[in-house]
CSV table of C-alpha atoms in Angstrom, one decimal:
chain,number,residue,atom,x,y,z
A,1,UNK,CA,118.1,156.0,35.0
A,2,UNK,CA,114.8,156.6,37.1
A,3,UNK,CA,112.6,159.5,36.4
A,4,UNK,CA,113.2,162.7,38.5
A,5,UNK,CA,110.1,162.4,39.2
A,6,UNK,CA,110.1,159.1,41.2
A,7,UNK,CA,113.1,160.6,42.6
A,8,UNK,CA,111.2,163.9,44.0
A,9,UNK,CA,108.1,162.3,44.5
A,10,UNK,CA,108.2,159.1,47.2
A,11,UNK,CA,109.9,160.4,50.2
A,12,UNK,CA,109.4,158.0,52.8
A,13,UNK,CA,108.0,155.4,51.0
A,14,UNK,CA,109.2,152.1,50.9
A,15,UNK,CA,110.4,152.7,47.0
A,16,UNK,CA,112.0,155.5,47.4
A,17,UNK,CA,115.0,156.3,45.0
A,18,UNK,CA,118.4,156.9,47.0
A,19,UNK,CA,117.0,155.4,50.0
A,20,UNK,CA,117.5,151.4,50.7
A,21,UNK,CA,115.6,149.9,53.2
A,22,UNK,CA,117.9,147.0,54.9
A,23,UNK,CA,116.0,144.5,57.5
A,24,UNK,CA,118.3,143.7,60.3
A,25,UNK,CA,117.0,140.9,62.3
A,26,UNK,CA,118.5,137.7,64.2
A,27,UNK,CA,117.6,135.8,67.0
A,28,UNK,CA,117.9,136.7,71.1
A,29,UNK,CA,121.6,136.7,71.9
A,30,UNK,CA,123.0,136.0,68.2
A,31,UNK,CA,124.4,139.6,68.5
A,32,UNK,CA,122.1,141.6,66.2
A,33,UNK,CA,123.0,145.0,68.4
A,34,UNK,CA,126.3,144.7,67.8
A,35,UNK,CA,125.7,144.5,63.8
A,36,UNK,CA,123.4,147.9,64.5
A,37,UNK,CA,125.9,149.5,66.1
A,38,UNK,CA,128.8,148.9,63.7
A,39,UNK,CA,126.2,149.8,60.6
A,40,UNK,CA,125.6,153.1,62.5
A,41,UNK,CA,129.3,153.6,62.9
A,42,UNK,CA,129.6,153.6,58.7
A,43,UNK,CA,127.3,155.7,58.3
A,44,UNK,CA,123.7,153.7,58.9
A,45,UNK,CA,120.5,156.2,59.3
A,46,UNK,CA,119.1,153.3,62.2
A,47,UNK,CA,115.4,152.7,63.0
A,48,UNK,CA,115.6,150.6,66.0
A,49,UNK,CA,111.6,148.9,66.1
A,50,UNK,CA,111.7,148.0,70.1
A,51,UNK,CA,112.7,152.1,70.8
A,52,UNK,CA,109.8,153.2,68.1
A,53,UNK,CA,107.5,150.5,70.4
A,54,UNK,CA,108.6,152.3,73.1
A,55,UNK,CA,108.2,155.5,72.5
A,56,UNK,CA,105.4,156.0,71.4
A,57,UNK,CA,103.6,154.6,74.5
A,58,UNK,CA,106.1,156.5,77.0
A,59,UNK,CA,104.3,158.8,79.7
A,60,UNK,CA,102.3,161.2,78.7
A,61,UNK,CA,101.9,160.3,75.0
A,62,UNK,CA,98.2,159.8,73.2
A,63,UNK,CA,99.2,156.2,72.5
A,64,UNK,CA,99.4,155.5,76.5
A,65,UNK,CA,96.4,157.4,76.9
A,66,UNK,CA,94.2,155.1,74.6
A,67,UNK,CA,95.6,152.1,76.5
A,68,UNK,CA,94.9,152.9,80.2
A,69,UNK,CA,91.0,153.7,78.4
A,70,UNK,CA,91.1,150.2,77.0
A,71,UNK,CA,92.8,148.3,79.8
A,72,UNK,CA,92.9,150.5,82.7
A,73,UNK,CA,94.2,153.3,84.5
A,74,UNK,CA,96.1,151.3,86.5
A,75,UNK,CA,98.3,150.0,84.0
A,76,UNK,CA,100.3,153.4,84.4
A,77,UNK,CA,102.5,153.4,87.1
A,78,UNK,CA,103.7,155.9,90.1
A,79,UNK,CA,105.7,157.1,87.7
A,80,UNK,CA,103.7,157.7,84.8
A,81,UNK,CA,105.4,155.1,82.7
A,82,UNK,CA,103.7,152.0,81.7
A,83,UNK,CA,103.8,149.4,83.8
A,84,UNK,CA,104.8,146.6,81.4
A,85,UNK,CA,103.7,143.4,83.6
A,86,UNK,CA,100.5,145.2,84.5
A,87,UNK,CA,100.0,145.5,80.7
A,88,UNK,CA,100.8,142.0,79.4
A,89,UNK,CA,98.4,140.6,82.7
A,90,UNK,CA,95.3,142.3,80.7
A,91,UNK,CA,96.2,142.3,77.2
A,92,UNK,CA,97.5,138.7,77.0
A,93,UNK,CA,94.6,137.3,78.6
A,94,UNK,CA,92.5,135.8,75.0
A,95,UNK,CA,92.9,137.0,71.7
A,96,UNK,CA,90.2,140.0,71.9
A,97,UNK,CA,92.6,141.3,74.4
A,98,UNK,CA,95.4,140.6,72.5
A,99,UNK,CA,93.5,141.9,68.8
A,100,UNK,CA,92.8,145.5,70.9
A,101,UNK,CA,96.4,145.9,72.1
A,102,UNK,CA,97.5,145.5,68.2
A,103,UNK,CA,94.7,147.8,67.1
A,104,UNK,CA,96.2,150.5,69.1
A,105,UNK,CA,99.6,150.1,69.0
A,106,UNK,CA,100.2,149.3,65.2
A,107,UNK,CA,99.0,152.3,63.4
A,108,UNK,CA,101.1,154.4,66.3
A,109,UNK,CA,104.4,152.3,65.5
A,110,UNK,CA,103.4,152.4,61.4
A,111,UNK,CA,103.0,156.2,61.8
A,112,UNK,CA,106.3,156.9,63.6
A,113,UNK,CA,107.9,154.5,61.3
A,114,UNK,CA,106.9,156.4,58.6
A,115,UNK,CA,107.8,159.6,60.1
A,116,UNK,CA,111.5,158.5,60.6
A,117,UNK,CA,111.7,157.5,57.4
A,118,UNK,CA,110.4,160.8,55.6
A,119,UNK,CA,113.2,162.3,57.7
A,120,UNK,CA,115.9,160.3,56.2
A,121,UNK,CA,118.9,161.4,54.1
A,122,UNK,CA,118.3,160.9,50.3
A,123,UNK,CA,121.4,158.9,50.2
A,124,UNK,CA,120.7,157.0,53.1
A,125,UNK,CA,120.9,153.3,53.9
A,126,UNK,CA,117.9,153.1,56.0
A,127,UNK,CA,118.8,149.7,58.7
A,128,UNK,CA,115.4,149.0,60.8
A,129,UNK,CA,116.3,146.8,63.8
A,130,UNK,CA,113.0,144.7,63.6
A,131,UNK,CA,113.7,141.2,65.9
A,132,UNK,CA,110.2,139.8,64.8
A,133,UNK,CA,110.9,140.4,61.2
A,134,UNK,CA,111.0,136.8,60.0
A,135,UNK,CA,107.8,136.2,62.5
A,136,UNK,CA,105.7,139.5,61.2
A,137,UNK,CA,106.5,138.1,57.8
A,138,UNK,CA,108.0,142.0,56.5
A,139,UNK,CA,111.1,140.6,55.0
A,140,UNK,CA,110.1,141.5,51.3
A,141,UNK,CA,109.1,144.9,52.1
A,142,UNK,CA,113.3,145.5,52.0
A,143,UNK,CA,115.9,145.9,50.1
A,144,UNK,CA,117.6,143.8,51.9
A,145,UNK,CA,117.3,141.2,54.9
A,146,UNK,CA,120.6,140.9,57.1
A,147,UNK,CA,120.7,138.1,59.4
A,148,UNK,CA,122.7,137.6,62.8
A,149,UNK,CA,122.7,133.9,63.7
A,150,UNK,CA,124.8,132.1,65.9
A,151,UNK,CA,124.3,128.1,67.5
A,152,UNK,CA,121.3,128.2,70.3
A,153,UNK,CA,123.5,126.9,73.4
A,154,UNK,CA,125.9,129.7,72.7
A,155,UNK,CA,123.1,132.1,72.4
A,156,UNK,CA,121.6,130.4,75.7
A,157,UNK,CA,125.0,130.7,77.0
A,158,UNK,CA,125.0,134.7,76.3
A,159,UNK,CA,121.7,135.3,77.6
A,160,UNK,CA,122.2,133.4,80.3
A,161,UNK,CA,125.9,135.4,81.2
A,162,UNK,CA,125.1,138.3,80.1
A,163,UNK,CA,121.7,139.3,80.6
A,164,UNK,CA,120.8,137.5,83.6
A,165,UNK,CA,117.9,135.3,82.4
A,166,UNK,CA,117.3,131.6,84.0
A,167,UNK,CA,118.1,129.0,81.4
A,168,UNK,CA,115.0,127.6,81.1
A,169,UNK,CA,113.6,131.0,80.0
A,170,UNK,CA,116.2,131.7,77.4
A,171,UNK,CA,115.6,128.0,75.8
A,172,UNK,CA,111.8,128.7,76.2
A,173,UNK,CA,112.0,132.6,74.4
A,174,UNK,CA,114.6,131.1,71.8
A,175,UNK,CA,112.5,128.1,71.1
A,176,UNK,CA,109.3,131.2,70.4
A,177,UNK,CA,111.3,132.6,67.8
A,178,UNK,CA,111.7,131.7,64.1
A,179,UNK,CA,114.0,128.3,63.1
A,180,UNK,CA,117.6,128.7,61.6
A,181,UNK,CA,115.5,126.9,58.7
A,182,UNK,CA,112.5,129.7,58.5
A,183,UNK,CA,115.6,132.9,58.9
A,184,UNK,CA,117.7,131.0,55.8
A,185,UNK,CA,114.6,131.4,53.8
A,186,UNK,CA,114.2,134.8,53.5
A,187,UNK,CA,118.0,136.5,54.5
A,188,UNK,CA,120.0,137.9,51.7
A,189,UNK,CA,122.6,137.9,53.8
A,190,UNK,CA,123.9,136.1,56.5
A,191,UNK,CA,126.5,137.5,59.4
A,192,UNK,CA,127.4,134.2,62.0
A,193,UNK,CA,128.4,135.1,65.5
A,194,UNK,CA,130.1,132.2,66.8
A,195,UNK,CA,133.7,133.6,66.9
A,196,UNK,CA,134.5,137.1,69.2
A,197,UNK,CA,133.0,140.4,68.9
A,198,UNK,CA,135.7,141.3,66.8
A,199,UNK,CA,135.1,138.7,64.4
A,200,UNK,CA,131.4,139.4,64.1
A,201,UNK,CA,132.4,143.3,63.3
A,202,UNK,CA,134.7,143.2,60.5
A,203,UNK,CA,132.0,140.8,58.9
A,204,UNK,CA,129.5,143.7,59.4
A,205,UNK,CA,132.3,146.1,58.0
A,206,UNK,CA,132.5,143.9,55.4
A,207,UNK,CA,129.5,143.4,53.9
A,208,UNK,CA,128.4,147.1,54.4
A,209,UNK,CA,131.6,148.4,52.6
A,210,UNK,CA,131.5,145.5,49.7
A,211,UNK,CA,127.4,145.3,49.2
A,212,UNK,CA,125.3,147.3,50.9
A,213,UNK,CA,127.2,150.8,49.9
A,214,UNK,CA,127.3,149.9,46.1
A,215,UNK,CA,123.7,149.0,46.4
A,216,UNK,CA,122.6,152.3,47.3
A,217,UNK,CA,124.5,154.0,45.1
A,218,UNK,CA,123.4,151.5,42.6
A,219,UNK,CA,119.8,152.4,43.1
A,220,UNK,CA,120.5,156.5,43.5
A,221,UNK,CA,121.8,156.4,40.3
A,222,UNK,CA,119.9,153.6,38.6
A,223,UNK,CA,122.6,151.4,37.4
A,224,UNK,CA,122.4,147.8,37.1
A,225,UNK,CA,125.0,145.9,39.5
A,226,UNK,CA,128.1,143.9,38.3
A,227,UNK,CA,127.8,140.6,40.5
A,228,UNK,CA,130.0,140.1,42.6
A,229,UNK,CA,131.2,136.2,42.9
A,230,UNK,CA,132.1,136.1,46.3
A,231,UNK,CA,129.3,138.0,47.4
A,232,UNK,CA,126.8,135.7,45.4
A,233,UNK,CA,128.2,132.4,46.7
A,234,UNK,CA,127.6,133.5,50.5
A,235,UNK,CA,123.5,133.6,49.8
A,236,UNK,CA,122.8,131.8,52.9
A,237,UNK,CA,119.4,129.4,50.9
A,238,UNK,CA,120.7,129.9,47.2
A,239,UNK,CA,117.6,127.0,46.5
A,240,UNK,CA,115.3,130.2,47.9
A,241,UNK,CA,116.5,132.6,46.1
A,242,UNK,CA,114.0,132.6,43.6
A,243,UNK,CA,111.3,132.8,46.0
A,244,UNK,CA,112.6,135.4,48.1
A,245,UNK,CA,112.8,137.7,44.3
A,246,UNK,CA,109.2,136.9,43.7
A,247,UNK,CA,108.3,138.3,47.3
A,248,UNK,CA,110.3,141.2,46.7
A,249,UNK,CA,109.0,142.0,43.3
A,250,UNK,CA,105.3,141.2,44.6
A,251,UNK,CA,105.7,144.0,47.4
A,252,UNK,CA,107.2,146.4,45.0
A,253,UNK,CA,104.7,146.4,42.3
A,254,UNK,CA,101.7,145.5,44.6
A,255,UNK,CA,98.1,146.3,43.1
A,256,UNK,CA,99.5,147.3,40.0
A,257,UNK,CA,100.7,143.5,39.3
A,258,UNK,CA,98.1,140.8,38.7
A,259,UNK,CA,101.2,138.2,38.4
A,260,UNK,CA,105.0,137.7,39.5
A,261,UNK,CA,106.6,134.5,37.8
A,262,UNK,CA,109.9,132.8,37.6
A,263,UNK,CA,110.3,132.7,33.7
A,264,UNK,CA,113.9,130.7,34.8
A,265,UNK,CA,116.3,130.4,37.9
A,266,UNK,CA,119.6,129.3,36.6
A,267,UNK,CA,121.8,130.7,36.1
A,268,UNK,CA,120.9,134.3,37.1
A,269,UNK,CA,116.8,134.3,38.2
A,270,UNK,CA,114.4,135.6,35.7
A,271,UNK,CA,111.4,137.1,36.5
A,272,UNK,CA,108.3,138.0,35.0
A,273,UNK,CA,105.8,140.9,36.1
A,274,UNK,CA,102.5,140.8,34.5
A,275,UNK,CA,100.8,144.6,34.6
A,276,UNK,CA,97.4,144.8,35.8
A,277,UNK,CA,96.7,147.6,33.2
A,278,UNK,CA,98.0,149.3,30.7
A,279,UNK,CA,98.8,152.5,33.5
A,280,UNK,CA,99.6,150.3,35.9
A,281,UNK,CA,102.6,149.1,33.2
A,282,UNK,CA,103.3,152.4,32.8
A,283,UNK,CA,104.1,153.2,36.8
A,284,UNK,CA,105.8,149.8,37.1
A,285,UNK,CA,109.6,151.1,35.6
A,286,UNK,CA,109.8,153.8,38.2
A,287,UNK,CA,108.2,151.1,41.3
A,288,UNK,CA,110.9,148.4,40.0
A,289,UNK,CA,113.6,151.1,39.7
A,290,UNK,CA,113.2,152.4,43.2
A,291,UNK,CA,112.5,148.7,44.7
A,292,UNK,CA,115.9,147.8,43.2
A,293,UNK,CA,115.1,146.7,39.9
A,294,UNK,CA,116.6,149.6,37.4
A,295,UNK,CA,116.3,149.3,33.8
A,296,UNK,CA,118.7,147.3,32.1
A,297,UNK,CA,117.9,147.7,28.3
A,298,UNK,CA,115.6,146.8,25.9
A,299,UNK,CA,113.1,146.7,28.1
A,300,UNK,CA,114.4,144.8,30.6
A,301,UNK,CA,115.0,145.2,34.4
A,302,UNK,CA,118.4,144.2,36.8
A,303,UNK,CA,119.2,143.6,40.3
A,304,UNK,CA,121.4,146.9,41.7
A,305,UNK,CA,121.9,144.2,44.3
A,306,UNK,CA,125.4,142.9,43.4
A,307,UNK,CA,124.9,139.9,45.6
A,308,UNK,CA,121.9,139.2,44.5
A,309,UNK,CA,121.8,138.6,40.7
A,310,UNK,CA,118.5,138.8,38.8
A,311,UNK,CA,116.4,140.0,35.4
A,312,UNK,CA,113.0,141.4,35.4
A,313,UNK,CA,110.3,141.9,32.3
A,314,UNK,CA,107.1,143.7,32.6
A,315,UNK,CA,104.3,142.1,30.6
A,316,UNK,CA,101.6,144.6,29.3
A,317,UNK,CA,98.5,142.9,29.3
């Protein structure tokens, strides 16, 4: 079990006990909102990233303040909104443009973020909607990465149908975006969309009723998962499985590791964690605990993740 106090202790934070972080993320027109809503229908507490960018930049709100003082007033328009066009005229113009824009609207997303998550449920499954994930490189800061992929023309075909854009734009924003290759390499879990609607929702249901629900009671109550086969053999890269664990185990211990290894990878990953001190080994139980990780015996850590299989020691040093 985790320590009580871990459990009181890191609300809000990215390790927090009883709380799983799942990235869900996919491609335009692969049908990532319909995963979101289905999620959010069993139960999902839903941070939807493009609403947090949103908001805190609506009329009226400190965040579009600073930007009117950095770009212009007349970035705001009639209405006191911001005037997106206007916006991306000025702040796509070079890269010192583009750094300022960042500067001011990343701490204000981060800080929202983080308020949204200190107001979660302590049994929650946390789902943050994030369609730059693969790009912004966050994937390891999760419990779990959810993909939505489906073949580029039909996505073209969507976009084109259903949300009015030319062809030629869709192809150009699609080709922007990260390869099938680059969203196999860091999903746990992959949902394709080139059936129905239907289809693509009881394969949501699915894999939040058989793997993302016994995670996060896995990790509330610190229990090692029993893999599931099926579940296992549906790793979209199995070949980067142990890469992904390192990442994972890198952002959960972060300063307090000097080294994450792969001590083996068949059949079921091992991983080693080498402490950076002797407190640091000390904290590391409760950090590898909360990231997913609980204590399996002897010293020895497990995946809660029944899908995703693995064994963790902590080296003292």
């Amino acid at each position: 079990m985790c320590s009580e106090h871990n459990r009181e202790s890191r609300r809000g934070h990215a390790t927090l006990v009883g709380v799983i972080r799942v990235g869900l993320t996919g491609g335009m027109g692969a049908g990532k909102s319909t995963v979101a809503k289905t999620f959010v229908d069993r139960g999902a507490y839903l941070i939807d990233a493009d609403k947090v960018a949103r908001e805190v930049v609506a009329a009226g709100t400190p965040g579009l303040a600073e930007l009117a003082q950095a770009f212009g007033e007349d970035i705001i328009g009639p209405d006191g909104e911001l005037d997106r066009p206007a916006l991306a005229v000025r702040a796509f113009a070079d890269d010192e443009s583009r750094a300022t824009l960042n500067s001011i609207t990343h701490p204000l997303i981060g800080a929202r973020t983080n308020e949204l998550l200190s107001a979660a449920p302590a049994d929650a499954i946390v789902v943050q909607d994030i369609p730059l994930l693969v790009e912004n490189h966050t994937a390891p800061f999760f419990h779990a990465v959810v993909m939505v992929n489906a073949d580029v023309e039909l996505r073209v075909h969507r976009l084109v149908t259903s949300r009015g854009l030319d062809e030629a734009d869709a192809r150009a924003r699609i080709a922007a975006q990260a390869t099938e290759e680059q969203r196999r390499a860091v999903a746990d879990a992959w949902l394709d969309n080139s059936g129905t609607e239907i289809d693509l929702t009881r394969r949501a249901i699915d894999l939040w009723d058989q793997r993302l629900v016994p995670y996060e009671v896995n990790v509330r109550t610190g229990v090692v998962a029993k893999p599931v086969p099926e579940l296992i053999a549906a790793d979209p890269n199995p070949a980067a499985l142990p890469s992904r664990l390192t990442n994972r185990l890198w952002a959960v211990a972060g300063e307090k590791a000097s080294a994450v290894e792969v001590a083996a990878a068949d059949p079921i990953p091992e991983l080693r964690i080498t402490a950076r001190d002797e407190q640091a080994a000390a904290e590391l139980p409760d950090l590898l605990c909360a990231g997913g990780f609980p204590p399996e015996g002897d010293g020895t850590f497990a995946a809660a993740d029944p899908g995703r299989p693995a064994r963790v020691s902590i080296v003292a040093p």
